[in-house]
PDB file of C-alpha atoms in Angstrom:
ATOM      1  CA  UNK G  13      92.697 124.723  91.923  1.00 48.00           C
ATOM      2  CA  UNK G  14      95.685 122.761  90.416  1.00 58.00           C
ATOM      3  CA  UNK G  15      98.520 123.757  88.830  1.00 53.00           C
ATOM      4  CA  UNK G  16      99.506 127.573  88.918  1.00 49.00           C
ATOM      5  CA  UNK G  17      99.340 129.294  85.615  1.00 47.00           C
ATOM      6  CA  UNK G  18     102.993 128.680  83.862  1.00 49.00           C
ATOM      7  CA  UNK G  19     104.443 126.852  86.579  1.00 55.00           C
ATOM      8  CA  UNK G  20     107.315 124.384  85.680  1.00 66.00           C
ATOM      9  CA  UNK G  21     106.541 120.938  86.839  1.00 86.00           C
ATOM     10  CA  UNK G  22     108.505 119.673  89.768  1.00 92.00           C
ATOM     11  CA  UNK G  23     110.547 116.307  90.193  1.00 92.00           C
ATOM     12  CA  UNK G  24     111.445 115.112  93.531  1.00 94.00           C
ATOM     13  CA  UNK G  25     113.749 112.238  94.563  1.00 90.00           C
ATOM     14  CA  UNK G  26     115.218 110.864  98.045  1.00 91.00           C
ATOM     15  CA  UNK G  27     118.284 110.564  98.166  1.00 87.00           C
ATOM     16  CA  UNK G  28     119.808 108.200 100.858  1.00 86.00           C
ATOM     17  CA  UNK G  29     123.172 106.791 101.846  1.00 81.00           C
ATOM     18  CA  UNK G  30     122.165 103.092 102.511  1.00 78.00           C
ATOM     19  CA  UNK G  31     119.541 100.796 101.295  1.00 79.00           C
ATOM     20  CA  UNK G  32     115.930 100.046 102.421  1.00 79.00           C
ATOM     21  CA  UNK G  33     115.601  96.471 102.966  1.00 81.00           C
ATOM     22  CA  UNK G  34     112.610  94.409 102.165  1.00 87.00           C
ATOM     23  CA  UNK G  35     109.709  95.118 104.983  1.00 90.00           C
ATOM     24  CA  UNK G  36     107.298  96.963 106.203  1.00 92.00           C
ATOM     25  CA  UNK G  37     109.038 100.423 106.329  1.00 91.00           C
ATOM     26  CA  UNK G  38     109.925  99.663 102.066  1.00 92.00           C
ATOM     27  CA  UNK G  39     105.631  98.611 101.167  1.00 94.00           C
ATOM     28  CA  UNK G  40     105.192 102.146 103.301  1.00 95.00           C
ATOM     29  CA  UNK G  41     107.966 104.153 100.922  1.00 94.00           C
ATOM     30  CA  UNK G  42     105.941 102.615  98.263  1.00 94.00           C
ATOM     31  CA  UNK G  43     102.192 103.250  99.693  1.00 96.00           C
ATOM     32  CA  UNK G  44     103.606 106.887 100.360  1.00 95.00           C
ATOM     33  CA  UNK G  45     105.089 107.139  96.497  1.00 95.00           C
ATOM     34  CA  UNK G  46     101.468 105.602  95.086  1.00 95.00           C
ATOM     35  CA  UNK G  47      99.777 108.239  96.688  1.00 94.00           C
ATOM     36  CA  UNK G  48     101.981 111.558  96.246  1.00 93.00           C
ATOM     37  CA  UNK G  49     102.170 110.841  92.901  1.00 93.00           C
ATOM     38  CA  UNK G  50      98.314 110.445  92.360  1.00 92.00           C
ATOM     39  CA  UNK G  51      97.247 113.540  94.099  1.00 93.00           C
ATOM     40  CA  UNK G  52     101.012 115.940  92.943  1.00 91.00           C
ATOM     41  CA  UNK G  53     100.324 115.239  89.223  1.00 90.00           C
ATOM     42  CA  UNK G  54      97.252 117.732  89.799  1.00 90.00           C
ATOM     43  CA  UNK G  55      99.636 120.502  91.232  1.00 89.00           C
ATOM     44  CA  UNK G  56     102.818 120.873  89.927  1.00 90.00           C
ATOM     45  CA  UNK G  57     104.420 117.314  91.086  1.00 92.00           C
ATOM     46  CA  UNK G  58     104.909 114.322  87.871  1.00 88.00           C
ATOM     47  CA  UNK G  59     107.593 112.563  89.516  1.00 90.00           C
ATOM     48  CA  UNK G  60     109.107 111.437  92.849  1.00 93.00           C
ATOM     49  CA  UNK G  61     111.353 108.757  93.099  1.00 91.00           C
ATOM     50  CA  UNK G  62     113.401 107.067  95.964  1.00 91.00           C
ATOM     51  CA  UNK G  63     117.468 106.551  95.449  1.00 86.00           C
ATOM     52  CA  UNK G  64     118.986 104.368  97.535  1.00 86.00           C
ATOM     53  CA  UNK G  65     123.655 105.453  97.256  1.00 82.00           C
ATOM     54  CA  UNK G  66     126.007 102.709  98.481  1.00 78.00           C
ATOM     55  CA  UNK G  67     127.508 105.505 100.579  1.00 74.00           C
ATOM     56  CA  UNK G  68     131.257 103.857  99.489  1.00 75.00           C
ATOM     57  CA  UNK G  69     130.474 105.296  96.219  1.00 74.00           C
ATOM     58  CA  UNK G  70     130.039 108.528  97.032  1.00 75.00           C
ATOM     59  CA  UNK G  71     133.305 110.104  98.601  1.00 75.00           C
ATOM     60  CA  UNK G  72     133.242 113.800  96.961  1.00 75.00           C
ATOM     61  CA  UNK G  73     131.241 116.343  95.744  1.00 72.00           C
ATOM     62  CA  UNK G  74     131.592 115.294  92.020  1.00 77.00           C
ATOM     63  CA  UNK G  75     130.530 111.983  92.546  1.00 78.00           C
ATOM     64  CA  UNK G  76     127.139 113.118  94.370  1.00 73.00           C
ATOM     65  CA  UNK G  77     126.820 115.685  91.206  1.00 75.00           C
ATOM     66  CA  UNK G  78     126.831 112.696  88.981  1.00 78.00           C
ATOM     67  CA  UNK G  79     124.232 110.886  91.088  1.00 73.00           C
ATOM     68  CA  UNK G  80     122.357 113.958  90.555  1.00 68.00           C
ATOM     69  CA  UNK G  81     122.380 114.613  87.153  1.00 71.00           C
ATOM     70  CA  UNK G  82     123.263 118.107  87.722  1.00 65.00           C
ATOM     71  CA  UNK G  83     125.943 120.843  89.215  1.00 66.00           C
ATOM     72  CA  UNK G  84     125.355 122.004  92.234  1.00 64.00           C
ATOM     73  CA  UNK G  85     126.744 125.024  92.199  1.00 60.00           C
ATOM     74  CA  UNK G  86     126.724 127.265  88.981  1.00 54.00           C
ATOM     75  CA  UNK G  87     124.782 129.958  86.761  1.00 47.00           C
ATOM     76  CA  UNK G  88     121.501 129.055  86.089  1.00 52.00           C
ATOM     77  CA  UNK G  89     120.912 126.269  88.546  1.00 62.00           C
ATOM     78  CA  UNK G  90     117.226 125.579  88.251  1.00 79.00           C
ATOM     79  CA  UNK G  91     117.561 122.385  91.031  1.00 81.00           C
ATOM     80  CA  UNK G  92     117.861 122.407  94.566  1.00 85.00           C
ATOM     81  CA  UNK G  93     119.013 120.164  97.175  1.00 85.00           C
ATOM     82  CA  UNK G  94     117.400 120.251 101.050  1.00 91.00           C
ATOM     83  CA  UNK G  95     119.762 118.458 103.651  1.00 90.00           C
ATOM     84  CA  UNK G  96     118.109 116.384 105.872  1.00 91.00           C
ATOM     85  CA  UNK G  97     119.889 117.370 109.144  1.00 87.00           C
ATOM     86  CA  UNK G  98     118.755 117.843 113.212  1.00 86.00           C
ATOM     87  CA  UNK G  99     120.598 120.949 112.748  1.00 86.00           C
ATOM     88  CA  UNK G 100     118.302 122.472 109.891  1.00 90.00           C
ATOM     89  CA  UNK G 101     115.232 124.879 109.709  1.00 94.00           C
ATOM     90  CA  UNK G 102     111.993 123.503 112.017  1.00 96.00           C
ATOM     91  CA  UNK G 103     108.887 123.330 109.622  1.00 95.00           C
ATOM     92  CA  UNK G 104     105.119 122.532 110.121  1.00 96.00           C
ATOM     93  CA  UNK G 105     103.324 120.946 107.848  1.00 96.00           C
ATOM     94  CA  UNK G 106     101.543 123.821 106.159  1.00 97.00           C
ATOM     95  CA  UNK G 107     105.042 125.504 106.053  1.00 96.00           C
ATOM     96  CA  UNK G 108     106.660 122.459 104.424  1.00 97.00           C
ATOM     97  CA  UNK G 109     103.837 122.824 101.666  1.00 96.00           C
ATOM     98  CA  UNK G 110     104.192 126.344 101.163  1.00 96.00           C
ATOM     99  CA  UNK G 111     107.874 125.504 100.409  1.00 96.00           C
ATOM    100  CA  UNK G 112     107.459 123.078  97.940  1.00 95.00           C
ATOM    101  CA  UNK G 113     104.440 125.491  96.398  1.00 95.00           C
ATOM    102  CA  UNK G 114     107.107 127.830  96.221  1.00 94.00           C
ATOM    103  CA  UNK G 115     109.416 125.902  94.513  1.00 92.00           C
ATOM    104  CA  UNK G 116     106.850 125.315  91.900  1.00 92.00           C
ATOM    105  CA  UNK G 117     105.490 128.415  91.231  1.00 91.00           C
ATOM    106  CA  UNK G 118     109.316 129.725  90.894  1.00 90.00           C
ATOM    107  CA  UNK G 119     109.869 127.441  88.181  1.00 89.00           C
ATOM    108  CA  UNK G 120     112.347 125.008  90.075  1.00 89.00           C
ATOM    109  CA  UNK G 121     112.728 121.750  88.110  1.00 88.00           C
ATOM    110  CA  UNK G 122     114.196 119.350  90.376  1.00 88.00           C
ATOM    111  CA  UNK G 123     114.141 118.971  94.287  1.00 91.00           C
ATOM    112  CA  UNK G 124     116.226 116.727  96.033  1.00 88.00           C
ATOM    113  CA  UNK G 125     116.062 115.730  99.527  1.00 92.00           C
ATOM    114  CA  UNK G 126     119.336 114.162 100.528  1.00 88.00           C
ATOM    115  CA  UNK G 127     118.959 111.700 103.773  1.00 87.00           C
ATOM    116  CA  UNK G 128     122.358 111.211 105.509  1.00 82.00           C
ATOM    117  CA  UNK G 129     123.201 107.636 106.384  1.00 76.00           C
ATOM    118  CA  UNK G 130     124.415 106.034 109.832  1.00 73.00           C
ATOM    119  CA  UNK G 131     127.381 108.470 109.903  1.00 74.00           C
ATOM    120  CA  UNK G 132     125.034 111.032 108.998  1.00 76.00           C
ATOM    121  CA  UNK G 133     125.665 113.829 106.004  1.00 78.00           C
ATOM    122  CA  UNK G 134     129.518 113.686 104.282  1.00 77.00           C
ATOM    123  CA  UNK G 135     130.881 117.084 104.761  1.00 78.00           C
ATOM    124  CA  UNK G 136     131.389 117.771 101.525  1.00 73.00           C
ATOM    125  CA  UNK G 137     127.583 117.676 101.207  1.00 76.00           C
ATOM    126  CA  UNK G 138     127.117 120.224 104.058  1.00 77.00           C
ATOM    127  CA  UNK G 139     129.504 122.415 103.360  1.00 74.00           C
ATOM    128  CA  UNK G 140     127.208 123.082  99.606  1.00 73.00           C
ATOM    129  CA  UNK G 141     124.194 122.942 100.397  1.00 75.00           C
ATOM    130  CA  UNK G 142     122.091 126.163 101.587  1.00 71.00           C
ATOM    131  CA  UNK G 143     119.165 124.837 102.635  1.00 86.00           C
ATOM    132  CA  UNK G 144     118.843 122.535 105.677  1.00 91.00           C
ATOM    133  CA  UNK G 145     115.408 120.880 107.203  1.00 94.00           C
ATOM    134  CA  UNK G 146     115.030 119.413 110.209  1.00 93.00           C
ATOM    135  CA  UNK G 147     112.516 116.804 111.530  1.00 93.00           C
ATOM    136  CA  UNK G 148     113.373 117.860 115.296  1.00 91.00           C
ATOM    137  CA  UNK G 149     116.411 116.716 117.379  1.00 89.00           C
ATOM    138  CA  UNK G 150     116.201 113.131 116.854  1.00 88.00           C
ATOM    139  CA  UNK G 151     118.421 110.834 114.954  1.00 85.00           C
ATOM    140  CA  UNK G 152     116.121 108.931 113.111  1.00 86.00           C
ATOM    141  CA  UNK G 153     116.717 105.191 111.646  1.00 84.00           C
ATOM    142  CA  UNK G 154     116.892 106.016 107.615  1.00 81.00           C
ATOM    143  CA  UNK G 155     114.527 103.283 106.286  1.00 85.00           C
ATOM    144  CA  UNK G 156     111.843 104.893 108.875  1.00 89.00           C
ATOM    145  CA  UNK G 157     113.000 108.778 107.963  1.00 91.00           C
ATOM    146  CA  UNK G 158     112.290 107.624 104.091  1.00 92.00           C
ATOM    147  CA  UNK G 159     108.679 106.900 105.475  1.00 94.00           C
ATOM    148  CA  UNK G 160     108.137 110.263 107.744  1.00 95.00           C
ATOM    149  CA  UNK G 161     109.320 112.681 104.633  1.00 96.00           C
ATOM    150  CA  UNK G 162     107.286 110.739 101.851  1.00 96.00           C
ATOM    151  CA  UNK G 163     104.238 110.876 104.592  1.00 97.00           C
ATOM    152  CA  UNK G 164     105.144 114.693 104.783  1.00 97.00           C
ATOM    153  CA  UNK G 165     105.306 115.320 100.857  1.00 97.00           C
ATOM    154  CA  UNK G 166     102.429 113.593 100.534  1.00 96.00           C
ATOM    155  CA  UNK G 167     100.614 115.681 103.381  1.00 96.00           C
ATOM    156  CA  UNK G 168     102.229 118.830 101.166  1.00 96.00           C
ATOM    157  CA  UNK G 169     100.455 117.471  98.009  1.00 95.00           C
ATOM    158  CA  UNK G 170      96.450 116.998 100.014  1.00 95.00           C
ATOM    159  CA  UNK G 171      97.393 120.405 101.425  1.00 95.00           C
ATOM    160  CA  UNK G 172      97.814 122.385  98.239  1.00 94.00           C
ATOM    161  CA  UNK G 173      94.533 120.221  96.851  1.00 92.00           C
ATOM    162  CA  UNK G 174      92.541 120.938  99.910  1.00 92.00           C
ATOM    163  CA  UNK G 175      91.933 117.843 100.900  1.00 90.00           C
ATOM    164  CA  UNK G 176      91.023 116.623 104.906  1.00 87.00           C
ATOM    165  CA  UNK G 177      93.912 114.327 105.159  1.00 87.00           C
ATOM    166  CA  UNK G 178      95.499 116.936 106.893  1.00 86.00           C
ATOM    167  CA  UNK G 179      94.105 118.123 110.246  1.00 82.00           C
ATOM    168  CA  UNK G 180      95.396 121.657 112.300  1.00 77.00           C
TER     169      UNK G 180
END
């Protein structure tokens, strides 16, 4: 299959307040990033990276922006950024795929996934984002979370390629 017909490719980064210490939660972020890459380059994916944000330096909206790279908020916004919250929108697997297929085949450029740290997400950061996912009612430690989304992006990328990795 592979990538749709005149379909933007899609970069995806983490985004966490705090920092994943040596162990075996960081060699699974970077098992999980070896193998989403290798199988999203085929379908729309060419890069997905992990940032870790010393949540002291991010205290306002413009700050986070600059992390970014990009506005938030303005015409011709061709980025999004998914909140990580208990709160958000429940999604299976296959949905989860369909959402990032969606993303690519509307020509969306960058997707972030923003990972609140042990105080969870700055309000500033809720109050601008639209979209909201949530991994169930749990409050999960953020080293492990890093490890359950990659796991889920990179079930999204065998999904869209067909692959038996994923099981129903």
């Amino acid at each position: 299959m592979g990538l749709v017909s005149g379909a933007k490719l899609l970069k995806i980064k983490l985004i966490a307040l705090g920092k994943t210490k040596n162990g075996p939660e960081h060699n699974l972020i970077l098992d999980y990033l070896k193998r989403s890459k290798a199988v999203g380059r085929s379908y729309g994916i060419n890069e997905i990276d992990v940032i870790d944000v010393d949540k002291r330096k991010v205290t306002s909206l413009k700050e986070l922006e600059e992390i970014l790279g990009y506005r938030l908020k303005g015409k011709g916004v061709n980025n999004q950024l998914v909140l990580l919250d208990s709160r958000g929108v429940l999604m299976s697997s296959l949905s989860f795929s369909r959402f990032i297929t969606n993303l690519i085949q509307d020509g969306v450029h960058q997707l972030d996934f923003f990972i609140g740290g042990p105080d969870g997400i700055p309000p500033y950061v809720l109050k601008t984002c639209g979209t909201s996912i949530s991994f169930g009612r749990f409050t999960y430690p953020h080293q492990l979370f890093k490890v359950m989304l990659l796991e889920q992006i990179y079930r999204a990328t065998t999904i869209m390629a067909k692959h038996p990795y994923h099981k129903e």
